[in-house]
Short mmCIF file of C-alpha atoms in Angstrom, two decimals:
data_model
loop_
_atom_site.label_atom_id
_atom_site.label_comp_id
_atom_site.label_asym_id
_atom_site.label_seq_id
_atom_site.Cartn_x
_atom_site.Cartn_y
_atom_site.Cartn_z
CA MET D 1445 -98.20 33.24 93.41
CA ARG D 1446 -97.56 36.68 94.88
CA ALA D 1447 -97.86 35.31 98.42
CA PHE D 1448 -95.44 32.50 97.55
CA ALA D 1449 -93.01 35.01 96.05
CA ARG D 1450 -93.17 37.16 99.20
CA TRP D 1451 -92.48 34.14 101.40
CA LEU D 1452 -89.59 33.15 99.14
CA VAL D 1453 -88.09 36.63 99.35
CA CYS D 1454 -88.48 36.61 103.14
CA LEU D 1455 -86.73 33.25 103.39
CA LEU D 1456 -83.88 34.46 101.18
CA LEU D 1457 -83.48 37.63 103.24
CA ALA D 1458 -83.54 35.62 106.48
CA GLY D 1459 -80.91 33.27 105.08
CA MET D 1460 -78.70 36.19 104.05
CA ALA D 1461 -79.12 37.83 107.46
CA LEU D 1462 -78.11 34.58 109.17
CA GLN D 1463 -74.97 34.28 107.03
CA LEU D 1464 -74.09 37.90 107.79
CA PHE D 1465 -74.54 37.19 111.51
CA PHE D 1466 -72.21 34.19 111.29
CA LEU D 1467 -69.67 36.18 109.27
CA LEU D 1468 -69.59 39.01 111.83
CA ARG D 1469 -69.21 36.57 114.74
CA ILE D 1470 -66.32 34.82 113.05
CA ALA D 1471 -64.65 38.13 112.13
CA LEU D 1472 -64.85 39.24 115.78
CA MET D 1473 -63.00 36.08 116.81
CA LEU D 1474 -59.88 37.58 115.27
CA VAL D 1475 -59.61 39.81 118.33
CA LEU D 1476 -62.09 38.40 120.85
CA ASP D 1477 -61.99 34.93 122.41
CA PRO D 1478 -65.42 33.25 122.22
CA GLN D 1479 -66.93 33.00 125.69
CA SER D 1480 -68.80 29.79 124.86
CA THR D 1481 -69.80 27.62 121.93
CA SER D 1482 -73.20 26.38 120.84
CA PHE D 1483 -72.25 22.86 121.96
CA GLN D 1484 -71.07 24.10 125.36
CA ARG D 1485 -74.31 25.99 125.97
CA SER D 1486 -76.24 22.84 125.10
CA GLU D 1487 -74.13 20.86 127.57
CA MET D 1488 -74.54 23.51 130.27
CA TRP D 1489 -78.31 23.25 129.92
CA ARG D 1490 -78.21 19.45 130.01
CA LEU D 1491 -76.02 19.36 133.11
CA ALA D 1492 -78.14 21.99 134.86
CA ARG D 1493 -81.28 19.92 134.26
CA GLN D 1494 -79.50 16.69 135.24
CA ASP D 1495 -77.55 17.78 138.33
CA GLY D 1496 -79.00 21.15 139.30
CA PRO D 1497 -76.76 23.15 141.66
CA ARG D 1498 -74.35 20.18 141.86
CA ALA D 1499 -73.46 20.45 138.18
CA GLN D 1500 -69.70 20.64 137.64
CA TRP D 1501 -68.17 22.84 134.93
CA SER D 1502 -64.53 23.57 134.18
CA GLN D 1503 -62.97 25.74 131.47
CA SER D 1504 -60.07 28.23 131.51
CA TRP D 1505 -58.95 29.99 128.35
CA VAL D 1506 -55.21 30.02 127.74
CA PRO D 1507 -53.41 31.61 124.76
CA TYR D 1508 -51.82 29.51 122.03
CA GLU D 1509 -48.33 29.97 123.50
CA ARG D 1510 -49.42 28.47 126.85
CA ILE D 1511 -50.63 25.21 125.31
CA ALA D 1512 -47.84 22.65 125.10
CA ASP D 1513 -46.66 21.89 121.58
CA PRO D 1514 -46.99 18.13 122.25
CA LEU D 1515 -50.74 18.58 122.72
CA LYS D 1516 -51.06 20.56 119.49
CA ARG D 1517 -49.10 17.90 117.63
CA ALA D 1518 -51.03 15.03 119.24
CA VAL D 1519 -54.44 16.49 118.42
CA ILE D 1520 -53.46 17.13 114.80
CA ALA D 1521 -51.95 13.64 114.47
CA SER D 1522 -55.07 12.04 115.92
CA GLU D 1523 -57.85 14.18 114.48
CA ASP D 1524 -56.62 15.80 111.26
CA ALA D 1525 -53.14 14.87 110.01
CA ALA D 1526 -53.37 17.20 107.00
CA PHE D 1527 -54.63 20.17 109.06
CA THR D 1528 -51.97 22.62 107.85
CA GLU D 1529 -52.30 21.52 104.22
CA HIS D 1530 -56.01 21.43 103.34
CA GLY D 1531 -58.40 24.33 102.84
CA GLY D 1532 -60.77 23.31 105.64
CA VAL D 1533 -62.49 20.29 104.10
CA GLU D 1534 -61.04 16.96 103.00
CA TRP D 1535 -63.52 15.57 100.50
CA GLU D 1536 -61.69 12.26 100.15
CA ALA D 1537 -61.81 11.74 103.93
CA ILE D 1538 -65.56 12.44 103.92
CA GLU D 1539 -66.08 9.86 101.18
CA ARG D 1540 -63.94 7.29 103.01
CA ALA D 1541 -65.94 7.90 106.18
CA ARG D 1542 -69.20 7.50 104.25
CA GLN D 1543 -68.05 4.15 102.88
CA ARG D 1544 -66.85 2.96 106.30
CA ASN D 1545 -70.12 3.98 107.91
CA ALA D 1546 -72.16 2.21 105.23
CA ARG D 1547 -70.24 -1.01 105.92
CA ALA D 1548 -70.59 -0.51 109.68
CA GLU D 1549 -74.35 -0.02 109.40
CA GLU D 1550 -74.68 -3.12 107.21
CA LEU D 1551 -72.67 -5.19 109.69
CA ALA D 1552 -74.64 -3.79 112.62
CA ALA D 1553 -77.91 -4.70 110.90
CA ARG D 1554 -76.79 -8.33 110.52
CA ARG D 1555 -75.67 -8.45 114.15
CA ALA D 1556 -78.94 -6.93 115.28
CA ALA D 1557 -80.90 -9.57 113.38
CA ARG D 1558 -78.91 -12.35 115.08
CA ALA D 1559 -79.22 -10.68 118.48
CA THR D 1560 -82.99 -10.32 118.09
CA ALA D 1561 -83.31 -13.96 117.12
CA GLN D 1562 -81.34 -14.94 120.23
CA GLY D 1563 -83.17 -12.52 122.51
CA ARG D 1564 -80.10 -10.38 123.15
CA PRO D 1565 -79.76 -6.58 122.96
CA SER D 1566 -77.96 -5.25 119.90
CA ARG D 1567 -75.28 -2.59 119.74
CA PRO D 1568 -75.62 0.47 117.49
CA PRO D 1569 -73.07 0.82 114.69
CA GLN D 1570 -69.87 2.71 115.45
CA LEU D 1571 -69.94 5.55 112.94
CA ARG D 1572 -66.97 7.75 112.13
CA GLY D 1573 -66.88 11.21 110.65
CA GLY D 1574 -64.52 12.64 108.06
CA SER D 1575 -64.57 16.09 109.61
CA THR D 1576 -61.44 18.19 109.83
CA ILE D 1577 -60.54 20.24 112.92
CA SER D 1578 -61.92 23.30 111.12
CA GLN D 1579 -65.23 21.54 110.45
CA GLN D 1580 -65.48 20.33 114.04
CA LEU D 1581 -64.92 23.88 115.28
CA ALA D 1582 -67.50 25.31 112.88
CA LYS D 1583 -70.09 22.80 114.09
CA ASN D 1584 -69.38 23.19 117.80
CA LEU D 1585 -69.07 26.97 117.72
CA LEU D 1586 -72.23 27.97 115.93
CA LEU D 1587 -74.48 25.05 115.05
CA SER D 1588 -76.82 22.55 116.67
CA GLY D 1589 -76.06 18.86 116.97
CA GLU D 1590 -78.78 17.72 114.57
CA ARG D 1591 -77.74 15.62 111.57
CA THR D 1592 -79.37 17.05 108.46
CA LEU D 1593 -78.13 17.94 104.98
CA LEU D 1594 -78.99 21.59 105.63
CA ARG D 1595 -76.87 21.67 108.81
CA LYS D 1596 -74.01 19.90 107.02
CA GLY D 1597 -74.17 22.44 104.22
CA GLN D 1598 -74.07 25.30 106.71
CA GLU D 1599 -71.09 23.63 108.43
CA LEU D 1600 -69.17 23.62 105.15
CA VAL D 1601 -69.90 27.31 104.57
CA LEU D 1602 -68.79 28.22 108.11
CA THR D 1603 -65.65 26.13 107.71
CA GLN D 1604 -64.62 28.20 104.69
CA LEU D 1605 -65.30 31.42 106.61
CA LEU D 1606 -63.17 30.23 109.53
CA GLU D 1607 -60.30 29.40 107.19
CA LEU D 1608 -60.64 32.72 105.35
CA PHE D 1609 -60.86 35.03 108.37
CA LEU D 1610 -58.98 33.27 111.15
CA GLY D 1611 -56.29 31.06 109.67
CA LYS D 1612 -54.91 27.77 110.99
CA ARG D 1613 -53.19 29.03 114.13
CA ARG D 1614 -56.25 30.85 115.48
CA ILE D 1615 -58.54 27.96 114.51
CA LEU D 1616 -56.36 25.54 116.47
CA GLU D 1617 -56.18 27.92 119.44
CA ILE D 1618 -59.98 28.25 119.66
CA TYR D 1619 -60.48 24.52 119.09
CA LEU D 1620 -58.10 23.50 121.88
CA ASN D 1621 -59.71 25.96 124.28
CA SER D 1622 -63.28 24.87 123.61
CA VAL D 1623 -63.34 21.16 122.74
CA GLU D 1624 -64.95 18.74 125.21
CA TRP D 1625 -62.63 16.48 127.26
CA GLY D 1626 -65.10 14.94 129.71
CA GLU D 1627 -68.31 15.59 131.62
CA GLY D 1628 -68.28 19.38 132.04
CA VAL D 1629 -64.57 19.55 131.12
CA PHE D 1630 -63.79 21.89 128.24
CA GLY D 1631 -60.51 23.10 126.82
CA ALA D 1632 -56.88 22.06 127.17
CA GLU D 1633 -56.22 23.81 130.49
CA ALA D 1634 -59.22 22.26 132.24
CA ALA D 1635 -58.39 18.84 130.77
CA ALA D 1636 -54.74 18.98 131.84
CA ARG D 1637 -55.69 19.88 135.40
CA HIS D 1638 -58.57 17.38 135.54
CA TYR D 1639 -56.53 14.38 134.37
CA PHE D 1640 -52.94 15.23 135.30
CA GLY D 1641 -53.07 18.00 137.92
CA LYS D 1642 -50.95 20.42 135.87
CA GLY D 1643 -51.34 23.26 133.40
CA ALA D 1644 -51.71 22.72 129.66
CA ASP D 1645 -48.24 24.21 129.11
CA ARG D 1646 -46.58 21.37 131.07
CA LEU D 1647 -48.08 18.34 129.34
CA THR D 1648 -45.68 15.62 128.23
CA ALA D 1649 -45.91 13.82 124.89
CA SER D 1650 -47.55 10.72 126.40
CA GLU D 1651 -50.07 12.80 128.39
CA ALA D 1652 -50.89 14.87 125.33
CA ALA D 1653 -51.40 11.73 123.24
CA ARG D 1654 -53.82 10.28 125.79
CA LEU D 1655 -55.88 13.48 125.74
CA ALA D 1656 -55.91 13.51 121.94
CA VAL D 1657 -57.15 9.91 121.73
CA MET D 1658 -60.04 10.78 124.07
CA LEU D 1659 -61.48 13.45 121.78
CA PRO D 1660 -63.95 11.41 119.71
CA SER D 1661 -65.60 9.99 122.89
CA PRO D 1662 -64.37 12.01 125.89
CA LYS D 1663 -67.12 10.99 128.32
CA PHE D 1664 -66.55 7.30 127.48
CA TYR D 1665 -62.79 7.42 128.04
CA GLU D 1666 -63.11 9.60 131.13
CA LYS D 1667 -64.60 6.54 132.81
CA ARG D 1668 -62.08 4.17 131.17
CA PRO D 1669 -58.78 6.08 131.35
CA TYR D 1670 -56.59 2.99 130.99
CA SER D 1671 -58.52 0.98 128.43
CA PRO D 1672 -56.38 -1.19 126.12
CA TYR D 1673 -57.50 0.77 123.08
CA LEU D 1674 -56.61 4.13 124.61
CA ASN D 1675 -53.19 2.85 125.70
CA GLY D 1676 -52.37 1.39 122.28
CA ARG D 1677 -53.72 4.30 120.28
CA ALA D 1678 -51.84 6.80 122.47
CA ALA D 1679 -48.57 5.00 121.74
CA THR D 1680 -49.32 5.22 118.01
CA ILE D 1681 -50.00 8.96 118.28
CA VAL D 1682 -46.73 9.55 120.15
CA ALA D 1683 -44.89 7.86 117.27
CA ARG D 1684 -46.63 10.12 114.72
CA MET D 1685 -46.22 13.42 116.54
CA GLY D 1686 -42.69 14.10 115.30
CA ALA D 1687 -43.91 14.40 111.71
CA VAL D 1688 -46.65 16.93 112.51
CA GLU D 1689 -46.21 20.49 111.27
CA LEU D 1690 -47.63 23.18 113.56
CA PRO D 1691 -49.32 26.34 112.25
#
């Protein structure tokens, strides 16, 4: 029992030390721009192994004021319409996403059974998350990509710390400078130059909407820049942008 108690104390101390580490890193982001995120480092390693010296990487940090308002509005309209109103987590959105994913998995299972019977390959279910912009940033900044309850719990804790220490404006600034927009393309400035040959401060409403629609699957849409879905969804986002409140 004593050995178990010692191990338990060690685990608790390690957990507290980890939370303190996260808290200090987030507090520093008030004055220091993060040089990279956990997700970016993972991608760097993957690209280095895949392409070696030929690996392409593009990211340029720009301050909030040098990111066009249409892009800020488009990303909020597409990814998190209530961004300025919630406290970091939208529990109802998470529940709706859970229900949608359960239906998608059930439908995919039936399709897979038919495909197997006919000797055809089956497609995986298209799952959607209910994560807010703050949750996405918490995950990409500091956590791994694994899907476990422990990681999700840590994501929720980090989301609250981001909201408490940084506020909406800084959260959106870091998010737009670090989010993935294609193979080795990170941040609004790199995305604007990669797709439109201009800086992030010169993006039009339609260009901003197209970039926003790409966010859930940037590598997919990078290869299909004029897909019918992207075109239609971008038009919808343009129509919604006028109602978006910026932090």
